[in-house]
Amino acid sequence: MSRFPKPAEGSWTEHFPDLGTMPVSYEDSTSPEFYERERKAIFRRAWLNVGRVEQIPRVGSYFTKELGVVKASVIIVRGNDQEVRAFHNICRHRGNKLVWNDYPREETSGICRQFTCKYHGWRYDLEGALTFVQQKSEFFDLDESLYGLVPVHCEVWAGFIFVNVAEEPNQSLLEFLGPMVTALEGYPFERMTARFGYRTNVAANWKLFMDAFAEFYHAPVLHAQQSPEKYSSMAQKAGFEAPHYGIDGPHGVVSTSGVRFWEMDSELVKPMENITRSGLFGPWDSVDLGEMPPGINPARCDPWGLDSFQLFPNFVILFWSQGWYLTYHYWPTSHNTHIFEGNVYFLPATSVRERIAQEMAAVTFKEFALQDANTLEATQMGIESGYVERFHLNDQEVLCRHLHKVVGDWVAEAETVSGGASR
């Protein structure tokens, strides 16, 4: 499925007839049995973003990522040859977790020359080879060359590090991302090194939060207390609509035109926003990032507001016209819980004012995300009751409809190949 319809062509959903227009079921977000199926069919087969190369800037830099949805812990490390590699975080001797600090379930990062197991002292180099065995003579026919760390498929695109825990991925990373996403290459991600991050546990299925940022129908209502009243009224009069939706394979994008309310009416601005020149939509003072790649602002809106790219299954990159971007990750932990991670990226501040504006933007979007998270827990409770089985989606919720169909298709395909549902 790959199409990029223009607004003049009319209804969005009808451009993708295989999505249908009937009410949809959210059983895929309430069933423990389906969660186990999608864990294996999707997360054990798809390319998953685990971070950026700036997290491992030099030889020996590493970080770990806990991928509970596939029951894996992964080490990401920059080797002596500058290559970025991934390994299962497991010592080959007795299976102890190799890299951890005080609490083995927590993620960690650092820099080292080698990895040493805390249990019996086996050592591995930055390329994963076993280099030292304590009391080797006590072992029976041990060939160290056969007991290096178990590699995880790892590829880098535009500075984003992806892993795939399948024994053999059925696509390369570039094939998986497809032309809509790879057309973003050339955006100056590598320059946007001022990062503000946050994470929280959400009592809702991961797909419900993906849905939340796939449409803007909710914004003037849910965020009315966060947004100035007049701005909410303006958004309602605009019809809750975005001017562009695109679908390419399992991925989607929603793009909006730009409304800079601080330039339109001083009554729309809160005192703290005036002081910091920031808040809703981020810092007000735009920065020049140079020529944008062709994938940005696909509808060529003027003025342009933002693009929200949904990279299947659980990764979102959201670009703002003011010259910054943010990422969201949704890591499933059960059929009705997940970990939400948000990271906001700016060019390094060159003045105190710029730094304060960036911090104001980061705090504001944390509050927006928490509002969504709170509402989604209420959604999870409602759909789990079972008293309503199907729900109406409007034309502006085409990406929500798409996500749930893709999830179902991936599960069905994997189980067809394997000869039945894996329980």
XYZ file of C-alpha atoms in Angstrom:
423
model
C 0.000 0.000 0.000
C 1.674 3.201 -1.125
C -0.164 6.353 -2.115
C 0.134 10.065 -1.505
C -3.268 11.583 -2.401
C -3.684 15.330 -2.609
C -6.387 17.221 -0.681
C -8.203 18.041 -3.912
C -8.887 14.365 -4.453
C -11.439 14.319 -1.663
C -11.991 11.821 1.136
C -8.788 10.365 2.587
C -10.073 6.973 3.673
C -11.691 6.261 0.328
C -8.278 6.504 -1.352
C -7.380 3.292 0.464
C -10.344 0.998 -0.247
C -8.764 -1.981 1.530
C -9.087 -0.055 4.814
C -12.875 0.074 4.569
C -15.133 2.637 6.206
C -17.113 0.454 8.607
C -16.853 0.728 12.413
C -13.737 -0.995 13.763
C -13.072 -3.439 16.573
C -10.434 -2.740 19.209
C -10.129 -6.341 20.309
C -6.485 -6.148 19.254
C -5.992 -3.752 22.187
C -7.832 -5.723 24.870
C -6.933 -9.370 24.337
C -3.995 -10.930 26.243
C -4.002 -13.762 23.702
C -3.698 -11.345 20.756
C -0.898 -9.480 22.526
C 1.154 -12.666 22.633
C 0.513 -13.192 18.937
C 1.518 -9.641 17.935
C 4.623 -9.805 20.135
C 5.923 -12.645 17.997
C 4.462 -11.643 14.640
C 5.401 -7.941 14.786
C 8.027 -7.050 17.351
C 10.170 -10.130 16.713
C 10.106 -9.418 12.967
C 10.087 -5.628 12.517
C 12.991 -3.185 12.659
C 12.828 -1.344 15.999
C 14.456 2.006 16.674
C 16.459 1.922 19.906
C 18.257 5.279 19.832
C 20.638 7.551 17.948
C 24.336 7.454 17.138
C 24.975 10.540 19.284
C 24.428 8.273 22.306
C 27.625 6.385 21.390
C 29.952 9.139 20.141
C 33.333 7.381 20.490
C 34.980 3.969 20.473
C 33.788 1.982 23.500
C 30.636 4.040 24.036
C 27.642 1.805 24.725
C 24.096 1.763 26.020
C 21.628 -0.997 26.782
C 18.005 -1.217 25.717
C 15.438 -3.344 27.499
C 13.016 -4.772 24.936
C 10.538 -6.472 27.206
C 8.074 -7.006 24.371
C 10.505 -9.526 22.831
C 12.016 -10.600 26.165
C 15.422 -9.259 25.200
C 18.090 -6.955 26.565
C 20.391 -5.517 23.908
C 23.825 -3.864 24.081
C 24.494 -1.161 21.474
C 28.217 -0.359 21.176
C 30.647 1.490 18.929
C 33.547 -0.813 18.091
C 37.209 -0.153 17.522
C 36.456 0.165 13.800
C 33.780 2.848 14.536
C 31.022 0.426 13.495
C 27.783 0.379 15.497
C 26.865 -3.142 16.611
C 24.197 -4.774 18.746
C 24.460 -7.892 20.898
C 22.165 -9.822 23.186
C 23.066 -8.797 26.726
C 23.847 -12.350 27.851
C 27.127 -13.889 29.029
C 27.835 -17.133 27.157
C 28.984 -18.929 30.325
C 25.943 -19.229 32.595
C 23.530 -16.767 31.022
C 24.065 -13.907 33.453
C 23.122 -10.468 32.180
C 26.441 -9.056 31.032
C 26.033 -5.256 31.261
C 24.121 -3.719 34.162
C 24.756 -1.522 37.191
C 22.920 -1.676 40.495
C 19.584 -2.964 39.176
C 19.593 -5.580 36.409
C 16.203 -4.536 35.016
C 17.311 -0.946 34.413
C 19.011 0.395 31.288
C 22.518 1.770 31.535
C 25.186 3.449 29.419
C 28.885 4.281 29.580
C 32.245 3.744 27.931
C 34.636 0.804 28.279
C 37.443 -1.133 26.600
C 35.751 -4.493 27.119
C 32.728 -6.080 28.766
C 33.309 -8.208 31.876
C 30.694 -10.473 33.405
C 30.025 -9.706 37.078
C 29.450 -13.392 37.863
C 32.598 -15.285 36.796
C 34.665 -12.659 34.983
C 34.399 -13.786 31.357
C 35.424 -10.913 29.061
C 34.345 -9.821 25.600
C 35.805 -7.175 23.299
C 33.856 -4.353 21.652
C 33.244 -6.538 18.597
C 31.682 -9.255 20.768
C 34.535 -11.790 20.708
C 35.251 -13.820 23.862
C 38.747 -12.779 24.969
C 39.209 -14.219 28.471
C 37.908 -17.207 30.427
C 38.648 -17.503 34.119
C 40.448 -20.837 34.809
C 40.084 -21.961 31.212
C 41.857 -25.249 31.967
C 38.883 -26.342 34.060
C 36.614 -26.413 30.976
C 36.186 -29.299 28.532
C 37.256 -28.603 24.940
C 36.270 -24.942 25.088
C 36.732 -23.125 21.778
C 36.518 -19.395 22.577
C 35.853 -18.521 18.936
C 32.461 -20.228 19.214
C 31.341 -18.351 22.323
C 31.334 -14.685 21.460
C 28.331 -12.520 22.240
C 25.244 -13.355 20.184
C 24.786 -10.577 17.597
C 21.529 -8.770 16.932
C 20.867 -7.425 13.433
C 21.679 -3.724 13.571
C 21.497 -1.032 10.902
C 21.690 2.764 10.989
C 19.618 5.191 8.930
C 20.061 8.982 9.208
C 21.728 8.472 12.590
C 18.834 6.392 13.970
C 19.899 2.962 15.247
C 17.532 0.085 14.480
C 17.694 -3.544 15.599
C 15.853 -6.628 14.450
C 15.790 -9.687 16.711
C 14.627 -12.087 13.982
C 17.025 -14.887 13.146
C 17.084 -13.436 9.633
C 15.099 -10.274 8.758
C 12.951 -10.621 5.651
C 13.867 -7.049 4.600
C 16.815 -4.724 4.945
C 16.183 -1.603 7.013
C 15.960 0.613 3.915
C 13.468 -1.754 2.284
C 11.414 -1.760 5.468
C 11.387 2.031 5.790
C 10.360 2.622 2.188
C 10.462 5.807 0.076
C 8.173 7.975 2.206
C 10.459 7.661 5.240
C 13.818 7.574 3.463
C 12.857 10.828 1.702
C 13.486 12.455 5.109
C 17.201 11.757 4.806
C 19.075 15.032 4.678
C 17.249 16.591 7.624
C 20.014 17.822 9.974
C 19.349 15.279 12.737
C 23.067 15.162 13.537
C 23.064 18.873 14.418
C 20.090 18.622 16.785
C 21.998 17.448 19.837
C 20.219 19.377 22.629
C 17.900 16.644 23.896
C 15.220 16.643 26.598
C 13.741 13.232 27.416
C 11.012 11.751 29.562
C 9.259 8.412 29.983
C 6.268 7.091 31.853
C 4.225 3.935 32.318
C 0.798 4.110 30.705
C -2.103 1.795 31.565
C -3.244 1.456 27.969
C -2.401 -0.636 24.934
C 0.502 0.772 22.880
C -1.629 1.162 19.744
C -4.042 3.531 21.475
C -1.217 6.002 22.084
C -0.005 5.607 18.487
C -3.558 6.519 17.460
C -3.477 9.652 19.607
C -0.803 11.328 17.474
C -2.222 10.094 14.179
C -5.030 12.670 14.157
C -5.678 16.181 15.417
C -9.425 15.772 15.819
C -8.891 15.591 19.592
C -6.595 18.584 20.086
C -9.024 21.523 20.495
C -11.091 19.491 22.976
C -8.591 17.468 25.002
C -5.978 20.231 25.178
C -8.389 23.123 25.632
C -7.101 23.792 29.148
C -3.531 23.831 27.890
C -4.263 25.995 24.862
C -5.675 29.514 25.034
C -9.456 29.528 24.686
C -9.421 31.560 21.493
C -6.948 29.198 19.889
C -9.172 26.228 20.693
C -12.113 28.062 19.143
C -10.091 28.816 16.019
C -9.112 25.156 15.697
C -12.717 24.038 16.094
C -13.850 26.420 13.351
C -11.164 24.967 11.086
C -13.014 21.662 11.251
C -10.511 19.584 13.254
C -8.792 18.842 9.955
C -5.248 18.338 8.734
C -4.478 19.071 5.080
C -2.457 15.924 4.304
C -2.337 12.223 5.129
C 0.001 9.726 3.483
C 0.461 5.956 3.699
C 3.444 3.967 2.463
C 3.493 0.279 3.343
C 3.027 -0.020 7.128
C 4.012 3.621 7.765
C 1.932 6.809 7.753
C 2.206 10.583 7.975
C -0.120 13.411 8.936
C 0.888 16.979 8.077
C -0.634 20.283 9.190
C -0.566 23.858 8.013
C 0.967 26.495 10.278
C -1.047 28.619 12.720
C 1.209 30.959 14.679
C -1.296 32.233 17.156
C 1.238 34.470 18.937
C 1.461 36.577 15.781
C -2.316 36.769 15.317
C -3.727 37.912 18.637
C -1.896 38.934 21.803
C -4.851 37.702 23.870
C -4.020 34.149 22.799
C -0.670 34.286 24.568
C -0.054 33.325 28.188
C 2.282 35.541 30.270
C 4.920 32.808 30.629
C 4.882 32.235 26.873
C 5.519 35.926 26.274
C 8.423 35.915 28.704
C 10.082 32.787 27.300
C 8.961 33.268 23.674
C 8.018 29.614 23.681
C 5.330 27.138 24.696
C 2.691 25.744 22.388
C 4.410 24.730 19.104
C 7.825 25.222 20.691
C 10.223 28.192 20.534
C 8.699 31.068 18.563
C 11.975 32.176 17.009
C 12.573 29.994 13.963
C 16.052 28.691 13.187
C 17.518 28.228 9.729
C 18.231 24.547 9.142
C 18.988 24.986 5.465
C 17.197 23.319 2.585
C 14.760 20.665 3.710
C 14.719 17.141 2.201
C 11.827 16.292 -0.163
C 9.991 14.214 2.427
C 9.375 17.186 4.726
C 6.043 19.012 4.313
C 4.794 16.571 1.655
C 1.675 18.660 0.933
C 3.824 21.788 0.469
C 1.656 23.743 2.900
C 2.375 27.458 3.154
C 2.503 28.184 5.979
C 3.510 24.741 7.187
C 3.062 23.590 10.792
C 4.312 20.060 11.422
C 4.706 16.552 10.024
C 4.099 13.505 12.200
C 5.612 10.361 10.670
C 4.495 7.035 12.146
C 7.180 4.406 11.592
C 5.655 0.986 12.165
C 5.361 -0.486 14.622
C 6.006 1.885 17.545
C 8.132 4.894 16.567
C 7.063 8.456 15.675
C 9.207 11.328 14.360
C 7.478 14.705 14.512
C 9.003 17.704 12.695
C 8.104 21.293 13.578
C 8.406 24.155 11.104
C 10.127 26.255 13.783
C 13.246 24.128 13.380
C 13.151 21.289 15.907
C 11.838 17.728 16.136
C 10.708 15.172 18.672
C 10.405 11.396 18.818
C 7.936 9.101 20.561
C 8.344 5.409 21.352
C 5.647 3.073 22.656
C 7.105 -0.086 24.211
C 4.440 -2.717 25.039
C 4.661 -4.414 28.422
C 1.317 -6.251 28.351
C -1.974 -6.177 26.460
C -3.052 -3.080 28.390
C 0.178 -1.376 29.507
C 3.208 0.144 27.825
C 6.166 2.451 28.412
C 5.954 5.795 26.628
C 9.203 7.606 25.829
C 9.402 11.141 24.465
C 12.543 12.954 23.330
C 12.706 16.552 22.130
C 15.666 17.699 19.971
C 16.971 21.222 19.275
C 20.098 22.839 17.930
C 22.406 23.564 20.882
C 21.369 26.871 22.462
C 23.677 29.812 21.860
C 22.195 32.008 24.610
C 20.366 31.721 27.911
C 17.160 32.907 26.230
C 17.354 30.121 23.653
C 17.935 27.522 26.367
C 14.951 28.738 28.392
C 12.762 28.689 25.272
C 13.799 25.106 24.597
C 13.072 24.038 28.155
C 9.671 25.722 28.028
C 8.832 23.826 24.840
C 9.966 20.516 26.346
C 7.881 21.033 29.489
C 4.835 22.069 27.458
C 4.941 18.948 25.322
C 5.422 16.753 28.342
C 2.162 18.163 29.676
C 0.410 17.547 26.347
C 1.633 13.944 26.329
C 0.484 13.352 29.886
C -2.968 14.669 28.996
C -3.131 12.142 26.176
C -1.872 9.356 28.443
C -4.499 10.101 31.067
C -7.282 10.011 28.487
C -6.018 6.774 26.971
C -6.201 4.970 30.291
C -9.876 5.923 30.327
C -10.170 4.626 26.756
C -8.608 1.318 27.750
C -11.133 0.925 30.571
C -14.000 1.639 28.204
C -13.044 -0.767 25.450
C -12.110 -3.522 27.921
C -15.642 -3.463 29.354
C -16.843 -5.225 26.210
C -20.230 -3.516 26.194
C -19.413 -1.694 22.958
C -17.736 -3.872 20.350
C -17.225 -1.540 17.388
C -16.370 2.126 17.079
C -16.828 4.750 14.369
C -13.751 6.457 12.903
C -14.034 9.574 10.781
C -12.141 10.462 7.624
C -9.435 12.300 9.588
C -8.728 9.109 11.557
C -7.540 7.215 8.494
C -4.122 6.477 10.034
C -5.779 4.943 13.104
C -7.750 2.636 10.843
C -4.563 1.866 8.904
C -2.464 0.979 11.976
C -4.925 -1.586 13.294
C -5.313 -3.164 9.863
C -1.540 -3.444 9.425
C -1.218 -5.063 12.857
C -3.856 -7.627 11.919
C -2.236 -8.252 8.542
C 1.218 -8.821 10.063
C -0.172 -11.288 12.599
C -2.145 -13.172 9.945
C 0.842 -13.299 7.584
C 3.240 -14.578 10.252
C 0.841 -17.269 11.369
C 0.185 -18.363 7.782
C 3.913 -18.765 7.196
C 4.420 -20.652 10.454
C 1.362 -22.825 9.865
C -0.792 -21.478 12.660
C -0.916 -19.151 15.637
C 2.096 -19.343 17.922
C 0.814 -19.403 21.436
